[in-house]
Structure formats: structure tokens, C-alpha cells
XYZ file of C-alpha atoms in Angstrom:
315
model
C -6.342 9.947 -9.350
C -3.576 9.332 -12.417
C -3.164 11.547 -15.244
C -0.673 12.558 -18.257
C 0.846 15.441 -18.144
C 3.274 17.398 -20.312
C 3.455 13.556 -21.789
C 4.401 12.243 -17.851
C 2.339 9.962 -16.086
C 1.039 12.051 -12.525
C -1.050 10.791 -9.568
C -3.566 14.026 -7.709
C -6.928 14.256 -5.451
C -10.093 15.362 -7.389
C -11.799 18.428 -4.892
C -13.963 20.417 -6.090
C -13.966 19.253 -10.230
C -10.227 20.548 -9.237
C -7.127 17.809 -9.529
C -4.815 18.800 -7.613
C -1.517 17.205 -8.178
C 1.322 15.880 -5.984
C 4.601 15.521 -6.595
C 6.038 13.267 -3.641
C 4.759 10.571 -6.322
C 4.327 9.467 -10.039
C 2.413 6.684 -9.672
C -0.537 5.328 -7.369
C 1.264 1.642 -6.159
C 3.698 4.454 -5.497
C 2.068 5.640 -2.768
C 0.011 2.570 -1.936
C 4.003 1.010 -0.927
C 5.281 3.579 1.168
C 1.079 3.540 3.106
C 1.320 6.968 3.600
C -2.037 7.715 0.672
C -4.151 9.320 3.099
C -1.098 11.785 4.669
C 0.348 12.396 1.179
C -3.156 13.416 0.267
C -3.394 16.149 2.963
C -0.425 17.850 1.658
C -1.078 16.825 -2.249
C -4.703 19.313 -0.650
C -2.533 21.952 0.976
C 0.330 22.712 -0.835
C -0.539 21.124 -5.076
C 2.159 20.686 -7.493
C -0.478 21.512 -10.057
C -4.067 22.041 -10.004
C -6.467 21.246 -13.210
C -9.823 20.776 -14.584
C -10.873 17.704 -14.553
C -12.323 17.997 -18.457
C -9.168 19.573 -19.530
C -6.736 16.156 -17.390
C -5.611 12.901 -19.414
C -7.290 10.585 -17.798
C -5.896 7.169 -16.937
C -6.041 3.436 -15.283
C -5.719 4.988 -11.447
C -3.058 1.397 -11.291
C -2.237 1.191 -14.976
C -0.311 -2.370 -14.248
C -1.597 -3.525 -11.041
C 0.117 -5.861 -9.155
C -2.382 -8.880 -9.891
C -5.710 -9.094 -10.449
C -8.274 -11.218 -9.267
C -12.077 -11.054 -10.154
C -14.092 -13.067 -8.622
C -17.956 -14.123 -9.280
C -20.248 -13.080 -6.320
C -23.752 -11.540 -7.544
C -25.533 -14.933 -7.414
C -27.775 -13.203 -9.885
C -25.351 -12.964 -12.461
C -24.297 -16.732 -12.040
C -27.626 -17.811 -12.021
C -28.739 -15.641 -16.117
C -25.069 -16.865 -17.672
C -25.922 -20.753 -16.097
C -29.630 -20.121 -17.680
C -27.487 -19.231 -21.311
C -25.355 -22.529 -21.012
C -27.342 -24.438 -19.215
C -25.998 -25.365 -16.338
C -28.183 -27.696 -13.937
C -28.375 -26.299 -10.947
C -27.989 -22.379 -12.449
C -25.807 -21.679 -9.493
C -23.903 -24.768 -8.323
C -23.489 -25.492 -4.386
C -19.741 -24.376 -4.692
C -20.755 -20.740 -5.422
C -21.804 -20.921 -1.806
C -19.261 -22.447 -0.093
C -15.952 -20.453 -1.472
C -15.192 -17.261 -3.072
C -14.941 -17.922 -6.745
C -12.209 -16.096 -8.817
C -10.303 -16.313 -11.513
C -6.826 -14.418 -12.535
C -7.332 -11.538 -14.988
C -3.956 -9.883 -17.694
C -2.395 -6.657 -15.325
C -0.762 -5.815 -19.026
C -4.436 -5.988 -20.182
C -6.178 -2.174 -17.682
C -7.294 0.455 -20.009
C -7.931 4.343 -18.723
C -11.483 5.044 -18.008
C -11.468 7.300 -21.186
C -9.720 4.797 -23.789
C -10.970 3.068 -26.951
C -11.449 -0.301 -26.485
C -10.464 -2.572 -29.914
C -12.644 -5.929 -30.658
C -9.639 -9.116 -30.011
C -8.748 -10.707 -32.676
C -10.905 -12.720 -33.998
C -13.812 -11.704 -31.463
C -17.235 -11.724 -32.695
C -19.087 -11.458 -29.475
C -18.425 -9.009 -27.406
C -19.436 -8.401 -24.469
C -19.067 -5.753 -21.382
C -19.648 -6.673 -17.612
C -20.144 -4.242 -14.712
C -18.239 -4.423 -11.025
C -16.543 -2.702 -8.369
C -13.060 -3.979 -8.067
C -11.555 -2.624 -4.139
C -8.374 -2.512 -3.749
C -5.337 -3.605 -1.433
C -3.356 -1.225 0.572
C -0.955 -3.659 2.153
C 0.572 -6.775 2.082
C -0.595 -9.802 4.481
C -1.070 -13.489 3.905
C -3.992 -16.250 5.895
C -5.729 -12.377 6.352
C -9.033 -12.790 8.879
C -11.694 -11.945 7.378
C -11.726 -8.416 9.741
C -7.878 -7.526 8.824
C -9.100 -8.275 4.504
C -11.127 -5.619 5.448
C -8.200 -3.300 7.226
C -6.503 -4.048 3.837
C -8.100 -2.845 1.125
C -7.199 1.328 0.243
C -10.770 1.934 -1.668
C -12.378 0.835 -4.910
C -13.064 1.856 -8.944
C -15.225 1.496 -11.204
C -14.711 -1.819 -13.134
C -15.366 -2.924 -16.902
C -14.581 -6.796 -17.934
C -14.271 -6.830 -21.258
C -15.840 -10.648 -22.460
C -14.910 -11.894 -26.098
C -17.508 -14.797 -24.913
C -17.095 -16.679 -28.403
C -13.510 -17.466 -27.541
C -14.154 -17.656 -23.356
C -17.490 -20.019 -23.884
C -15.351 -22.490 -26.238
C -11.672 -22.328 -24.566
C -13.404 -23.649 -20.660
C -14.465 -26.829 -22.823
C -10.997 -27.505 -22.105
C -12.171 -27.061 -18.492
C -9.496 -23.908 -18.313
C -9.765 -21.235 -18.064
C -10.663 -18.063 -18.534
C -7.580 -17.835 -21.338
C -8.610 -15.291 -24.477
C -11.719 -15.202 -23.633
C -10.565 -12.332 -20.523
C -7.957 -11.068 -21.937
C -7.451 -8.000 -23.902
C -8.867 -5.412 -21.850
C -10.189 -4.376 -18.575
C -11.394 -0.769 -17.364
C -10.833 0.647 -14.231
C -11.373 4.107 -13.080
C -12.487 7.144 -13.253
C -10.955 7.212 -10.554
C -9.143 5.964 -6.653
C -11.444 6.340 -4.348
C -10.514 5.233 -0.100
C -12.306 2.597 1.630
C -12.926 5.925 4.593
C -15.367 7.645 1.628
C -18.007 4.173 1.702
C -18.279 3.708 5.386
C -20.810 5.337 5.416
C -23.115 3.644 2.367
C -22.139 -0.277 4.022
C -25.146 -2.198 4.214
C -25.732 -6.689 4.308
C -22.781 -8.054 2.171
C -21.479 -4.167 0.018
C -22.714 -1.069 -0.550
C -25.949 0.589 -0.904
C -25.301 1.880 -3.814
C -26.576 2.035 -7.969
C -24.520 1.089 -10.326
C -26.616 1.223 -14.088
C -25.045 0.382 -17.900
C -25.207 1.390 -20.845
C -24.656 0.634 -24.829
C -24.998 3.978 -27.166
C -27.555 6.469 -24.022
C -29.294 2.444 -23.684
C -29.454 1.559 -21.000
C -28.995 -2.315 -20.424
C -28.795 -2.631 -16.594
C -29.232 -1.476 -13.297
C -28.221 -3.245 -9.745
C -27.267 -2.165 -6.044
C -23.618 -2.861 -5.005
C -25.743 -4.850 -1.869
C -26.627 -7.257 -3.695
C -22.767 -9.071 -3.168
C -23.272 -12.434 -1.983
C -19.499 -12.171 -1.420
C -17.570 -9.440 0.672
C -15.339 -7.391 -0.195
C -13.592 -8.235 3.194
C -14.680 -12.128 2.532
C -12.591 -12.301 -1.018
C -9.451 -10.594 -0.078
C -9.358 -12.683 2.613
C -9.703 -15.692 0.488
C -7.736 -14.323 -1.812
C -5.013 -14.209 0.886
C -5.741 -18.055 1.984
C -2.132 -19.665 1.572
C -0.282 -16.863 0.221
C 0.043 -13.120 -0.192
C -1.530 -10.027 -1.386
C 0.254 -6.838 -2.059
C -0.673 -3.257 -2.465
C -1.874 -2.475 -5.236
C -3.373 -5.947 -6.054
C -6.804 -5.991 -7.442
C -10.393 -7.643 -6.101
C -13.163 -7.515 -8.861
C -16.123 -7.987 -7.840
C -17.271 -9.890 -10.726
C -20.776 -8.603 -12.838
C -23.267 -6.777 -11.385
C -26.827 -8.602 -11.888
C -28.046 -7.529 -14.959
C -25.579 -6.305 -15.728
C -23.815 -8.017 -18.499
C -25.184 -9.382 -22.277
C -24.732 -12.183 -21.142
C -27.705 -12.524 -18.748
C -29.634 -10.675 -20.768
C -29.173 -13.772 -23.447
C -30.032 -15.994 -20.858
C -32.824 -14.683 -19.921
C -34.645 -13.684 -22.755
C -32.581 -15.439 -25.737
C -30.009 -14.322 -28.516
C -31.852 -11.190 -30.040
C -32.287 -9.852 -27.285
C -29.232 -7.464 -28.334
C -26.582 -7.725 -30.381
C -22.565 -8.295 -29.291
C -20.889 -5.471 -28.817
C -19.865 -4.189 -32.277
C -17.546 -0.863 -33.243
C -18.691 2.104 -32.868
C -20.206 1.319 -29.847
C -19.804 3.163 -26.145
C -20.144 1.532 -23.068
C -20.808 3.713 -20.298
C -21.227 2.484 -16.704
C -21.448 4.608 -13.482
C -21.526 3.094 -9.936
C -23.084 5.393 -6.935
C -19.399 7.770 -5.255
C -17.604 5.909 -6.900
C -18.127 7.447 -10.661
C -18.461 6.800 -14.257
C -16.090 5.151 -17.272
C -17.068 6.296 -21.168
C -15.252 3.153 -23.546
C -16.393 3.229 -27.743
C -15.808 -0.391 -29.557
C -13.484 0.196 -32.357
C -12.090 -2.059 -35.051
C -9.483 -4.704 -33.916
C -6.278 -6.811 -35.697
C -6.278 -10.445 -37.662
C -5.908 -13.346 -35.655
C -1.673 -13.294 -36.950
C -0.781 -16.635 -35.906
C -3.614 -18.942 -36.428
C -2.929 -22.347 -34.563
C -2.720 -25.727 -36.036
C -5.254 -27.761 -35.029
C -3.911 -31.650 -33.767
C -5.171 -34.556 -34.747
C -5.888 -36.838 -31.003
C -2.928 -38.836 -29.671
C -5.171 -41.613 -28.944
C -4.985 -42.899 -25.854
C -1.844 -43.089 -22.879
C -0.558 -46.037 -22.247
């Protein structure tokens, strides 16, 4: 996990509700790039630089600035639910069954597991997305699914905050999402190594419960083994014709019942209002922990766009 102590970023190992701080590296990314994460963890437990209580520590995102974030769309139920909202026919497009779909998100937008999240400028329809992210542990290009599975170092809980009004407007382009997914991505609360989840491997994912609350109201639940594409398949596809690197984040996409947009698609807009300042969004994934972020007021749009008139047909 990553934390801040005495004004400095540090990294440590969680054991028995205590953080054993390592003096070997200041960031998880540095340990991943070194390639000796397991050994460094063992040394931290045996001879920590400091031992801190979790509740007394300022937890940061385990990867505050990952090299890249690819967010996939691997839960069929979610695709179906959002398809109902936007009137898609078919509800799940054929291409979803043919290849894993993803977009690149914003590494500069990562927030910690307990940080406040401001409303994005110009947004009035804010939503959450309950996900799990895999983290790449070693570089590779054109990885087979088997090699990609071995390249995954661990997992995190992920909330891909979504400005739905901005997203649905800009994707009429058709391009994006862009500003609809650009303001905040929660990662945390800690980084769980891949070996810790091996006993729960099931179907395409892991037999672990996922749940999300808004201010203590349970909004949705699913299981991580309802994935239609495995994390190994996602990482393999991400590496096709390019290279994945240590610290790259690969999001699962929203689980079934994991966002308001899906709820609106099945039950109408009156099912629940969009997120507003004061709401606390809490997400728990068995084996991976809990993240909890409060929505706060954001700033205004400081540079309004000047609409361009149509240029007419190309000649």
C-alpha cells in the first residue's frame, strides 16, 4: 500500500492491521519496476523502517500516477443495462463477444481511497462505476493469454467516476469518452498480490463479492467471476502490437448493478437521482478491501467553448 507520513510518500505491507513500512523504495511503482516485489515485502515484514496503525495513516492510491490506465467493458450485464438506457439495438453489440473493448483513461486523475471527489466542471449527472483493476507487473508485447496471466502482479478496487451528461454528449461524435471520464479514478485501498486471489479463481474471474453503497444505501451487488473476459485476456489484448509495462492499470469495467446508468436503463431515471455534493460512495470487494469517497462541489467551467458553425460540404 501507499501512504503519506511526515509529509512524504511511503510504501508498506499490511499485516495484522499494521502497516510495515519499507525503506527500500518510496513507491509501489518503483518496486514493480525493480521486479522484486515479493522479496521486498518479506524484508519489510522482517525488518520494517516503521510500523503504523492503518486507522492512523493517510492512505494514498497505491499507484498515484500509473504509466497508463486502460478501462475495459467486461461485464455483459452492465453492457445490457446501459444499452437499455441509450436505446441500443442490439443491447449488447456483436463486437463485445468478439473482442475485449477498452478506452484509455487519465493517469493524472487518480485519487486515493479516502479522498474527496469534486464534481467535474459543467457536470450535473455524476455517476460511479464499481470495478476491479489488474496491475501489470512486468513488461511484455504480444503476450499470449497464459503469459499475460503470469504478468499480472496484483489487483485493486477501482471506481471510474463518470460525468454522464458530458460523456453521452461527446460520444455522439462518435469518439470518446473524453471529459466524461477525465476527472477522477479511485484506486485502492491497497494492492493485493495475485497469489492472494488464486484460491478464489473461478470461471473468467474470482469468486468474490462486489458491492456499492451511496451514503449507506446499498445500490448494487455482483460477483467478480461474472466477467465475460478474463483479466489475462484483457492484458493479452492490451499488449497486442504494443507493450504493457510495470504499473499499467487494466480495469474490468463496471460490474453488473455497478452504476446508476445501469439502474436508470432498467428502472427509469426516477430510480435514483445522480450523485450530488455530500454523497459518500463506498465500494467493497471481498479480499480487496473498501474505498470510500465523498462527493464535494467542484469549480465552474473556466474556459467556455465557442461553438463553430457548420463548414458545409467538403470540396
